[in-house]
């Protein structure tokens, strides 16, 4: 047991008769997982299999219920750079390609998830000055050859690019003059690697959290994420939509993020539109999850206000076939609470 001070106390216990095998596995100083195999339950032929007692359903009301009701694990580091490294270590034995994004300025790196997915690579982070030491060590562990820097020199400076080139890496910078053109340039690379599916995700370049919610769609379907202004379809985005012969768009975010006017303009171009939105970022993440994985049994969860953890988790949603749900730091939003109670979720992974 863990006492209120966080101390780990090992207590003797008697194994239940219906448990065939049981073992404990230390995850960290404060987390213990118990894995067990139960004897098969003989179903009474006269009793329908789906005749369950409603009182047996575990409800999520408080944050602590997440740890009581679900198999859970956490991937984290002492800072955002190390968290990205830990995710990479968990899911990638090696990778020829790396997507390197800014850990400070997220605007340019918002749309990097589909690029990482198409390259089968993790997203690692760097600061505004020298190459982050932990990030560089992970690049070496992965035996990477190609590094794709997403964003301009104001987010990841030329000195970092030069340093990496001097160490023998092939460095490709993918960027535009602003966030909108950067999303288009990233999109071009995605099409180059994964082919043109004539479908994109469209998110607000102002309300950046919507783009993060949309990344799991782009990851699963290997399609670009483009950005636009709220009340007007961005010119560079519109040009790309026409050039790529896009015939289907998923808009992520409500009409305060991308207006009805923009939606109508897209429809007038003969494009099929699906809008996924909620009253806030948390409910929007739920709507995206239900759209992508209606029968999900596992989810990733990240802080809805600490964008960078959700950003580096983008490629992992595709590897795990799991949605990412946004939470508050120590509170479950009502929309997320309802989603958990109505769903088949059995496992959560906290990023």
JSON list of N, CA and C in Angstrom, two decimals, residues 237-307:
[
{"chain": "A", "resi": 237, "resn": "UNK", "atom": "N", "xyz": [-3.50, 28.31, -47.60]},
{"chain": "A", "resi": 237, "resn": "UNK", "atom": "CA", "xyz": [-4.23, 27.07, -47.32]},
{"chain": "A", "resi": 237, "resn": "UNK", "atom": "C", "xyz": [-5.21, 26.76, -48.45]},
{"chain": "A", "resi": 238, "resn": "UNK", "atom": "N", "xyz": [-5.93, 27.78, -48.90]},
{"chain": "A", "resi": 238, "resn": "UNK", "atom": "CA", "xyz": [-6.89, 27.60, -49.99]},
{"chain": "A", "resi": 238, "resn": "UNK", "atom": "C", "xyz": [-6.19, 27.14, -51.27]},
{"chain": "A", "resi": 239, "resn": "UNK", "atom": "N", "xyz": [-5.05, 27.72, -51.53]},
{"chain": "A", "resi": 239, "resn": "UNK", "atom": "CA", "xyz": [-4.28, 27.34, -52.72]},
{"chain": "A", "resi": 239, "resn": "UNK", "atom": "C", "xyz": [-3.86, 25.88, -52.66]},
{"chain": "A", "resi": 240, "resn": "UNK", "atom": "N", "xyz": [-3.41, 25.44, -51.48]},
{"chain": "A", "resi": 240, "resn": "UNK", "atom": "CA", "xyz": [-3.00, 24.04, -51.32]},
{"chain": "A", "resi": 240, "resn": "UNK", "atom": "C", "xyz": [-4.18, 23.10, -51.49]},
{"chain": "A", "resi": 241, "resn": "UNK", "atom": "N", "xyz": [-5.32, 23.47, -50.92]},
{"chain": "A", "resi": 241, "resn": "UNK", "atom": "CA", "xyz": [-6.53, 22.64, -51.03]},
{"chain": "A", "resi": 241, "resn": "UNK", "atom": "C", "xyz": [-6.89, 22.42, -52.50]},
{"chain": "A", "resi": 242, "resn": "UNK", "atom": "N", "xyz": [-6.77, 23.47, -53.31]},
{"chain": "A", "resi": 242, "resn": "UNK", "atom": "CA", "xyz": [-7.08, 23.35, -54.74]},
{"chain": "A", "resi": 242, "resn": "UNK", "atom": "C", "xyz": [-6.02, 22.51, -55.47]},
{"chain": "A", "resi": 243, "resn": "UNK", "atom": "N", "xyz": [-4.75, 22.79, -55.17]},
{"chain": "A", "resi": 243, "resn": "UNK", "atom": "CA", "xyz": [-3.67, 22.07, -55.85]},
{"chain": "A", "resi": 243, "resn": "UNK", "atom": "C", "xyz": [-3.69, 20.58, -55.53]},
{"chain": "A", "resi": 244, "resn": "UNK", "atom": "N", "xyz": [-4.09, 20.23, -54.31]},
{"chain": "A", "resi": 244, "resn": "UNK", "atom": "CA", "xyz": [-4.10, 18.82, -53.89]},
{"chain": "A", "resi": 244, "resn": "UNK", "atom": "C", "xyz": [-5.43, 18.13, -54.23]},
{"chain": "A", "resi": 245, "resn": "UNK", "atom": "N", "xyz": [-6.34, 18.88, -54.88]},
{"chain": "A", "resi": 245, "resn": "UNK", "atom": "CA", "xyz": [-7.66, 18.32, -55.24]},
{"chain": "A", "resi": 245, "resn": "UNK", "atom": "C", "xyz": [-8.36, 17.70, -54.02]},
{"chain": "A", "resi": 246, "resn": "UNK", "atom": "N", "xyz": [-8.34, 18.43, -52.94]},
{"chain": "A", "resi": 246, "resn": "UNK", "atom": "CA", "xyz": [-8.96, 17.95, -51.70]},
{"chain": "A", "resi": 246, "resn": "UNK", "atom": "C", "xyz": [-10.48, 17.90, -51.88]},
{"chain": "A", "resi": 247, "resn": "UNK", "atom": "N", "xyz": [-11.06, 16.75, -51.52]},
{"chain": "A", "resi": 247, "resn": "UNK", "atom": "CA", "xyz": [-12.52, 16.62, -51.63]},
{"chain": "A", "resi": 247, "resn": "UNK", "atom": "C", "xyz": [-13.19, 16.31, -50.29]},
{"chain": "A", "resi": 248, "resn": "UNK", "atom": "N", "xyz": [-12.38, 16.21, -49.24]},
{"chain": "A", "resi": 248, "resn": "UNK", "atom": "CA", "xyz": [-12.95, 15.96, -47.90]},
{"chain": "A", "resi": 248, "resn": "UNK", "atom": "C", "xyz": [-12.09, 16.65, -46.85]},
{"chain": "A", "resi": 249, "resn": "UNK", "atom": "N", "xyz": [-12.75, 17.37, -45.95]},
{"chain": "A", "resi": 249, "resn": "UNK", "atom": "CA", "xyz": [-12.04, 18.08, -44.88]},
{"chain": "A", "resi": 249, "resn": "UNK", "atom": "C", "xyz": [-12.73, 17.82, -43.55]},
{"chain": "A", "resi": 250, "resn": "UNK", "atom": "N", "xyz": [-11.91, 17.53, -42.55]},
{"chain": "A", "resi": 250, "resn": "UNK", "atom": "CA", "xyz": [-12.41, 17.44, -41.17]},
{"chain": "A", "resi": 250, "resn": "UNK", "atom": "C", "xyz": [-12.00, 18.73, -40.46]},
{"chain": "A", "resi": 251, "resn": "UNK", "atom": "N", "xyz": [-12.98, 19.54, -40.11]},
{"chain": "A", "resi": 251, "resn": "UNK", "atom": "CA", "xyz": [-12.70, 20.76, -39.34]},
{"chain": "A", "resi": 251, "resn": "UNK", "atom": "C", "xyz": [-12.72, 20.41, -37.87]},
{"chain": "A", "resi": 252, "resn": "UNK", "atom": "N", "xyz": [-11.65, 20.76, -37.17]},
{"chain": "A", "resi": 252, "resn": "UNK", "atom": "CA", "xyz": [-11.59, 20.51, -35.73]},
{"chain": "A", "resi": 252, "resn": "UNK", "atom": "C", "xyz": [-11.71, 21.84, -35.00]},
{"chain": "A", "resi": 253, "resn": "UNK", "atom": "N", "xyz": [-12.78, 21.96, -34.21]},
{"chain": "A", "resi": 253, "resn": "UNK", "atom": "CA", "xyz": [-13.01, 23.20, -33.48]},
{"chain": "A", "resi": 253, "resn": "UNK", "atom": "C", "xyz": [-14.36, 23.81, -33.83]},
{"chain": "A", "resi": 254, "resn": "UNK", "atom": "N", "xyz": [-14.90, 24.57, -32.91]},
{"chain": "A", "resi": 254, "resn": "UNK", "atom": "CA", "xyz": [-16.19, 25.21, -33.11]},
{"chain": "A", "resi": 254, "resn": "UNK", "atom": "C", "xyz": [-16.12, 26.44, -33.99]},
{"chain": "A", "resi": 255, "resn": "UNK", "atom": "N", "xyz": [-17.25, 27.14, -34.10]},
{"chain": "A", "resi": 255, "resn": "UNK", "atom": "CA", "xyz": [-17.33, 28.28, -35.00]},
{"chain": "A", "resi": 255, "resn": "UNK", "atom": "C", "xyz": [-16.63, 29.52, -34.45]},
{"chain": "A", "resi": 256, "resn": "UNK", "atom": "N", "xyz": [-16.21, 29.48, -33.19]},
{"chain": "A", "resi": 256, "resn": "UNK", "atom": "CA", "xyz": [-15.38, 30.55, -32.65]},
{"chain": "A", "resi": 256, "resn": "UNK", "atom": "C", "xyz": [-13.92, 30.36, -33.06]},
{"chain": "A", "resi": 257, "resn": "UNK", "atom": "N", "xyz": [-13.60, 29.15, -33.52]},
{"chain": "A", "resi": 257, "resn": "UNK", "atom": "CA", "xyz": [-12.24, 28.85, -33.99]},
{"chain": "A", "resi": 257, "resn": "UNK", "atom": "C", "xyz": [-12.15, 28.95, -35.50]},
{"chain": "A", "resi": 258, "resn": "UNK", "atom": "N", "xyz": [-13.13, 28.34, -36.19]},
{"chain": "A", "resi": 258, "resn": "UNK", "atom": "CA", "xyz": [-13.24, 28.45, -37.65]},
{"chain": "A", "resi": 258, "resn": "UNK", "atom": "C", "xyz": [-14.70, 28.75, -37.94]},
{"chain": "A", "resi": 259, "resn": "UNK", "atom": "N", "xyz": [-14.95, 29.90, -38.48]},
{"chain": "A", "resi": 259, "resn": "UNK", "atom": "CA", "xyz": [-16.31, 30.40, -38.61]},
{"chain": "A", "resi": 259, "resn": "UNK", "atom": "C", "xyz": [-17.16, 29.61, -39.60]},
{"chain": "A", "resi": 260, "resn": "UNK", "atom": "N", "xyz": [-18.47, 29.81, -39.49]},
{"chain": "A", "resi": 260, "resn": "UNK", "atom": "CA", "xyz": [-19.39, 29.22, -40.45]},
{"chain": "A", "resi": 260, "resn": "UNK", "atom": "C", "xyz": [-19.15, 29.73, -41.86]},
{"chain": "A", "resi": 261, "resn": "UNK", "atom": "N", "xyz": [-18.66, 30.96, -41.95]},
{"chain": "A", "resi": 261, "resn": "UNK", "atom": "CA", "xyz": [-18.36, 31.54, -43.26]},
{"chain": "A", "resi": 261, "resn": "UNK", "atom": "C", "xyz": [-17.28, 30.75, -43.98]},
{"chain": "A", "resi": 262, "resn": "UNK", "atom": "N", "xyz": [-16.23, 30.36, -43.25]},
{"chain": "A", "resi": 262, "resn": "UNK", "atom": "CA", "xyz": [-15.16, 29.56, -43.85]},
{"chain": "A", "resi": 262, "resn": "UNK", "atom": "C", "xyz": [-15.70, 28.20, -44.27]},
{"chain": "A", "resi": 263, "resn": "UNK", "atom": "N", "xyz": [-16.53, 27.61, -43.41]},
{"chain": "A", "resi": 263, "resn": "UNK", "atom": "CA", "xyz": [-17.12, 26.31, -43.71]},
{"chain": "A", "resi": 263, "resn": "UNK", "atom": "C", "xyz": [-17.95, 26.37, -44.99]},
{"chain": "A", "resi": 264, "resn": "UNK", "atom": "N", "xyz": [-18.75, 27.41, -45.12]},
{"chain": "A", "resi": 264, "resn": "UNK", "atom": "CA", "xyz": [-19.60, 27.55, -46.30]},
{"chain": "A", "resi": 264, "resn": "UNK", "atom": "C", "xyz": [-18.78, 27.74, -47.57]},
{"chain": "A", "resi": 265, "resn": "UNK", "atom": "N", "xyz": [-17.67, 28.48, -47.46]},
{"chain": "A", "resi": 265, "resn": "UNK", "atom": "CA", "xyz": [-16.80, 28.67, -48.61]},
{"chain": "A", "resi": 265, "resn": "UNK", "atom": "C", "xyz": [-16.24, 27.34, -49.09]},
{"chain": "A", "resi": 266, "resn": "UNK", "atom": "N", "xyz": [-15.85, 26.50, -48.14]},
{"chain": "A", "resi": 266, "resn": "UNK", "atom": "CA", "xyz": [-15.31, 25.18, -48.49]},
{"chain": "A", "resi": 266, "resn": "UNK", "atom": "C", "xyz": [-16.38, 24.30, -49.14]},
{"chain": "A", "resi": 267, "resn": "UNK", "atom": "N", "xyz": [-17.60, 24.38, -48.60]},
{"chain": "A", "resi": 267, "resn": "UNK", "atom": "CA", "xyz": [-18.70, 23.59, -49.17]},
{"chain": "A", "resi": 267, "resn": "UNK", "atom": "C", "xyz": [-19.01, 24.04, -50.60]},
{"chain": "A", "resi": 268, "resn": "UNK", "atom": "N", "xyz": [-18.89, 25.36, -50.83]},
{"chain": "A", "resi": 268, "resn": "UNK", "atom": "CA", "xyz": [-19.16, 25.89, -52.18]},
{"chain": "A", "resi": 268, "resn": "UNK", "atom": "C", "xyz": [-18.12, 25.42, -53.19]},
{"chain": "A", "resi": 269, "resn": "UNK", "atom": "N", "xyz": [-16.98, 24.92, -52.68]},
{"chain": "A", "resi": 269, "resn": "UNK", "atom": "CA", "xyz": [-15.93, 24.38, -53.55]},
{"chain": "A", "resi": 269, "resn": "UNK", "atom": "C", "xyz": [-16.17, 22.89, -53.83]},
{"chain": "A", "resi": 270, "resn": "UNK", "atom": "N", "xyz": [-17.31, 22.38, -53.34]},
{"chain": "A", "resi": 270, "resn": "UNK", "atom": "CA", "xyz": [-17.65, 20.98, -53.58]},
{"chain": "A", "resi": 270, "resn": "UNK", "atom": "C", "xyz": [-16.98, 20.00, -52.64]},
{"chain": "A", "resi": 271, "resn": "UNK", "atom": "N", "xyz": [-16.55, 20.50, -51.48]},
{"chain": "A", "resi": 271, "resn": "UNK", "atom": "CA", "xyz": [-15.81, 19.67, -50.53]},
{"chain": "A", "resi": 271, "resn": "UNK", "atom": "C", "xyz": [-16.74, 19.17, -49.43]},
{"chain": "A", "resi": 272, "resn": "UNK", "atom": "N", "xyz": [-16.63, 17.89, -49.12]},
{"chain": "A", "resi": 272, "resn": "UNK", "atom": "CA", "xyz": [-17.40, 17.30, -48.02]},
{"chain": "A", "resi": 272, "resn": "UNK", "atom": "C", "xyz": [-16.79, 17.77, -46.69]},
{"chain": "A", "resi": 273, "resn": "UNK", "atom": "N", "xyz": [-17.62, 18.29, -45.80]},
{"chain": "A", "resi": 273, "resn": "UNK", "atom": "CA", "xyz": [-17.13, 18.84, -44.53]},
{"chain": "A", "resi": 273, "resn": "UNK", "atom": "C", "xyz": [-17.70, 18.06, -43.35]},
{"chain": "A", "resi": 274, "resn": "UNK", "atom": "N", "xyz": [-16.81, 17.67, -42.43]},
{"chain": "A", "resi": 274, "resn": "UNK", "atom": "CA", "xyz": [-17.21, 17.12, -41.14]},
{"chain": "A", "resi": 274, "resn": "UNK", "atom": "C", "xyz": [-16.61, 18.02, -40.07]},
{"chain": "A", "resi": 275, "resn": "UNK", "atom": "N", "xyz": [-17.43, 18.53, -39.18]},
{"chain": "A", "resi": 275, "resn": "UNK", "atom": "CA", "xyz": [-16.91, 19.38, -38.10]},
{"chain": "A", "resi": 275, "resn": "UNK", "atom": "C", "xyz": [-16.99, 18.62, -36.77]},
{"chain": "A", "resi": 276, "resn": "UNK", "atom": "N", "xyz": [-15.86, 18.59, -36.08]},
{"chain": "A", "resi": 276, "resn": "UNK", "atom": "CA", "xyz": [-15.79, 17.97, -34.76]},
{"chain": "A", "resi": 276, "resn": "UNK", "atom": "C", "xyz": [-15.49, 19.06, -33.74]},
{"chain": "A", "resi": 277, "resn": "UNK", "atom": "N", "xyz": [-16.39, 19.26, -32.81]},
{"chain": "A", "resi": 277, "resn": "UNK", "atom": "CA", "xyz": [-16.18, 20.33, -31.84]},
{"chain": "A", "resi": 277, "resn": "UNK", "atom": "C", "xyz": [-16.98, 20.07, -30.58]},
{"chain": "A", "resi": 278, "resn": "UNK", "atom": "N", "xyz": [-16.57, 20.73, -29.52]},
{"chain": "A", "resi": 278, "resn": "UNK", "atom": "CA", "xyz": [-17.28, 20.70, -28.25]},
{"chain": "A", "resi": 278, "resn": "UNK", "atom": "C", "xyz": [-17.30, 22.09, -27.67]},
{"chain": "A", "resi": 279, "resn": "UNK", "atom": "N", "xyz": [-17.83, 22.20, -26.48]},
{"chain": "A", "resi": 279, "resn": "UNK", "atom": "CA", "xyz": [-17.94, 23.53, -25.87]},
{"chain": "A", "resi": 279, "resn": "UNK", "atom": "C", "xyz": [-16.59, 24.06, -25.41]},
{"chain": "A", "resi": 280, "resn": "UNK", "atom": "N", "xyz": [-15.60, 23.16, -25.28]},
{"chain": "A", "resi": 280, "resn": "UNK", "atom": "CA", "xyz": [-14.25, 23.57, -24.89]},
{"chain": "A", "resi": 280, "resn": "UNK", "atom": "C", "xyz": [-13.26, 22.55, -25.44]},
{"chain": "A", "resi": 281, "resn": "UNK", "atom": "N", "xyz": [-11.98, 22.76, -25.16]},
{"chain": "A", "resi": 281, "resn": "UNK", "atom": "CA", "xyz": [-10.92, 21.88, -25.69]},
{"chain": "A", "resi": 281, "resn": "UNK", "atom": "C", "xyz": [-11.08, 20.43, -25.23]},
{"chain": "A", "resi": 282, "resn": "UNK", "atom": "N", "xyz": [-11.59, 20.26, -24.02]},
{"chain": "A", "resi": 282, "resn": "UNK", "atom": "CA", "xyz": [-11.73, 18.92, -23.46]},
{"chain": "A", "resi": 282, "resn": "UNK", "atom": "C", "xyz": [-12.81, 18.13, -24.21]},
{"chain": "A", "resi": 283, "resn": "UNK", "atom": "N", "xyz": [-13.94, 18.78, -24.42]},
{"chain": "A", "resi": 283, "resn": "UNK", "atom": "CA", "xyz": [-15.02, 18.10, -25.13]},
{"chain": "A", "resi": 283, "resn": "UNK", "atom": "C", "xyz": [-14.67, 17.91, -26.60]},
{"chain": "A", "resi": 284, "resn": "UNK", "atom": "N", "xyz": [-13.90, 18.84, -27.17]},
{"chain": "A", "resi": 284, "resn": "UNK", "atom": "CA", "xyz": [-13.45, 18.67, -28.56]},
{"chain": "A", "resi": 284, "resn": "UNK", "atom": "C", "xyz": [-12.57, 17.43, -28.68]},
{"chain": "A", "resi": 285, "resn": "UNK", "atom": "N", "xyz": [-11.68, 17.23, -27.71]},
{"chain": "A", "resi": 285, "resn": "UNK", "atom": "CA", "xyz": [-10.84, 16.02, -27.75]},
{"chain": "A", "resi": 285, "resn": "UNK", "atom": "C", "xyz": [-11.69, 14.75, -27.64]},
{"chain": "A", "resi": 286, "resn": "UNK", "atom": "N", "xyz": [-12.77, 14.82, -26.89]},
{"chain": "A", "resi": 286, "resn": "UNK", "atom": "CA", "xyz": [-13.69, 13.68, -26.76]},
{"chain": "A", "resi": 286, "resn": "UNK", "atom": "C", "xyz": [-14.38, 13.40, -28.10]},
{"chain": "A", "resi": 287, "resn": "UNK", "atom": "N", "xyz": [-14.85, 14.47, -28.76]},
{"chain": "A", "resi": 287, "resn": "UNK", "atom": "CA", "xyz": [-15.54, 14.30, -30.04]},
{"chain": "A", "resi": 287, "resn": "UNK", "atom": "C", "xyz": [-14.61, 13.70, -31.10]},
{"chain": "A", "resi": 288, "resn": "UNK", "atom": "N", "xyz": [-13.35, 14.13, -31.08]},
{"chain": "A", "resi": 288, "resn": "UNK", "atom": "CA", "xyz": [-12.37, 13.56, -32.01]},
{"chain": "A", "resi": 288, "resn": "UNK", "atom": "C", "xyz": [-12.15, 12.08, -31.70]},
{"chain": "A", "resi": 289, "resn": "UNK", "atom": "N", "xyz": [-12.07, 11.75, -30.42]},
{"chain": "A", "resi": 289, "resn": "UNK", "atom": "CA", "xyz": [-11.87, 10.35, -30.00]},
{"chain": "A", "resi": 289, "resn": "UNK", "atom": "C", "xyz": [-13.02, 9.47, -30.46]},
{"chain": "A", "resi": 290, "resn": "UNK", "atom": "N", "xyz": [-14.25, 9.95, -30.29]},
{"chain": "A", "resi": 290, "resn": "UNK", "atom": "CA", "xyz": [-15.42, 9.17, -30.68]},
{"chain": "A", "resi": 290, "resn": "UNK", "atom": "C", "xyz": [-15.49, 8.99, -32.20]},
{"chain": "A", "resi": 291, "resn": "UNK", "atom": "N", "xyz": [-15.04, 10.01, -32.93]},
{"chain": "A", "resi": 291, "resn": "UNK", "atom": "CA", "xyz": [-15.02, 9.94, -34.39]},
{"chain": "A", "resi": 291, "resn": "UNK", "atom": "C", "xyz": [-14.00, 8.91, -34.88]},
{"chain": "A", "resi": 292, "resn": "UNK", "atom": "N", "xyz": [-12.83, 8.91, -34.26]},
{"chain": "A", "resi": 292, "resn": "UNK", "atom": "CA", "xyz": [-11.74, 8.06, -34.72]},
{"chain": "A", "resi": 292, "resn": "UNK", "atom": "C", "xyz": [-11.82, 6.63, -34.20]},
{"chain": "A", "resi": 293, "resn": "UNK", "atom": "N", "xyz": [-12.06, 6.51, -32.90]},
{"chain": "A", "resi": 293, "resn": "UNK", "atom": "CA", "xyz": [-12.02, 5.21, -32.23]},
{"chain": "A", "resi": 293, "resn": "UNK", "atom": "C", "xyz": [-13.29, 5.00, -31.41]},
{"chain": "A", "resi": 294, "resn": "UNK", "atom": "N", "xyz": [-14.42, 4.71, -32.05]},
{"chain": "A", "resi": 294, "resn": "UNK", "atom": "CA", "xyz": [-15.68, 4.59, -31.32]},
{"chain": "A", "resi": 294, "resn": "UNK", "atom": "C", "xyz": [-15.70, 3.46, -30.31]},
{"chain": "A", "resi": 295, "resn": "UNK", "atom": "N", "xyz": [-14.84, 2.45, -30.50]},
{"chain": "A", "resi": 295, "resn": "UNK", "atom": "CA", "xyz": [-14.81, 1.31, -29.58]},
{"chain": "A", "resi": 295, "resn": "UNK", "atom": "C", "xyz": [-13.49, 1.21, -28.83]},
{"chain": "A", "resi": 296, "resn": "UNK", "atom": "N", "xyz": [-12.87, 2.35, -28.57]},
{"chain": "A", "resi": 296, "resn": "UNK", "atom": "CA", "xyz": [-11.55, 2.36, -27.92]},
{"chain": "A", "resi": 296, "resn": "UNK", "atom": "C", "xyz": [-11.60, 1.71, -26.54]},
{"chain": "A", "resi": 297, "resn": "UNK", "atom": "N", "xyz": [-10.56, 0.95, -26.24]},
{"chain": "A", "resi": 297, "resn": "UNK", "atom": "CA", "xyz": [-10.41, 0.35, -24.91]},
{"chain": "A", "resi": 297, "resn": "UNK", "atom": "C", "xyz": [-9.22, 0.94, -24.17]},
{"chain": "A", "resi": 298, "resn": "UNK", "atom": "N", "xyz": [-8.45, 1.76, -24.87]},
{"chain": "A", "resi": 298, "resn": "UNK", "atom": "CA", "xyz": [-7.29, 2.42, -24.25]},
{"chain": "A", "resi": 298, "resn": "UNK", "atom": "C", "xyz": [-7.23, 3.85, -24.74]},
{"chain": "A", "resi": 299, "resn": "UNK", "atom": "N", "xyz": [-6.82, 4.77, -23.86]},
{"chain": "A", "resi": 299, "resn": "UNK", "atom": "CA", "xyz": [-6.65, 6.16, -24.25]},
{"chain": "A", "resi": 299, "resn": "UNK", "atom": "C", "xyz": [-5.33, 6.70, -23.71]},
{"chain": "A", "resi": 300, "resn": "UNK", "atom": "N", "xyz": [-4.81, 7.70, -24.39]},
{"chain": "A", "resi": 300, "resn": "UNK", "atom": "CA", "xyz": [-3.72, 8.51, -23.85]},
{"chain": "A", "resi": 300, "resn": "UNK", "atom": "C", "xyz": [-4.35, 9.76, -23.26]},
{"chain": "A", "resi": 301, "resn": "UNK", "atom": "N", "xyz": [-3.83, 10.23, -22.14]},
{"chain": "A", "resi": 301, "resn": "UNK", "atom": "CA", "xyz": [-4.33, 11.48, -21.59]},
{"chain": "A", "resi": 301, "resn": "UNK", "atom": "C", "xyz": [-3.18, 12.45, -21.37]},
{"chain": "A", "resi": 302, "resn": "UNK", "atom": "N", "xyz": [-3.46, 13.71, -21.65]},
{"chain": "A", "resi": 302, "resn": "UNK", "atom": "CA", "xyz": [-2.45, 14.76, -21.50]},
{"chain": "A", "resi": 302, "resn": "UNK", "atom": "C", "xyz": [-3.11, 16.02, -20.97]},
{"chain": "A", "resi": 303, "resn": "UNK", "atom": "N", "xyz": [-2.31, 16.88, -20.40]},
{"chain": "A", "resi": 303, "resn": "UNK", "atom": "CA", "xyz": [-2.80, 18.15, -19.84]},
{"chain": "A", "resi": 303, "resn": "UNK", "atom": "C", "xyz": [-3.26, 19.06, -20.98]},
{"chain": "A", "resi": 304, "resn": "UNK", "atom": "N", "xyz": [-4.51, 19.52, -20.89]},
{"chain": "A", "resi": 304, "resn": "UNK", "atom": "CA", "xyz": [-5.07, 20.37, -21.92]},
{"chain": "A", "resi": 304, "resn": "UNK", "atom": "C", "xyz": [-4.51, 21.77, -21.95]},
{"chain": "A", "resi": 305, "resn": "UNK", "atom": "N", "xyz": [-3.70, 22.12, -20.95]},
{"chain": "A", "resi": 305, "resn": "UNK", "atom": "CA", "xyz": [-3.11, 23.46, -20.91]},
{"chain": "A", "resi": 305, "resn": "UNK", "atom": "C", "xyz": [-1.60, 23.42, -21.14]},
{"chain": "A", "resi": 306, "resn": "UNK", "atom": "N", "xyz": [-1.02, 22.22, -21.07]},
{"chain": "A", "resi": 306, "resn": "UNK", "atom": "CA", "xyz": [0.41, 22.06, -21.34]},
{"chain": "A", "resi": 306, "resn": "UNK", "atom": "C", "xyz": [0.54, 21.39, -22.71]},
{"chain": "A", "resi": 307, "resn": "UNK", "atom": "N", "xyz": [0.46, 22.21, -23.75]},
{"chain": "A", "resi": 307, "resn": "UNK", "atom": "CA", "xyz": [0.30, 21.71, -25.11]},
{"chain": "A", "resi": 307, "resn": "UNK", "atom": "C", "xyz": [1.40, 20.75, -25.57]}
]
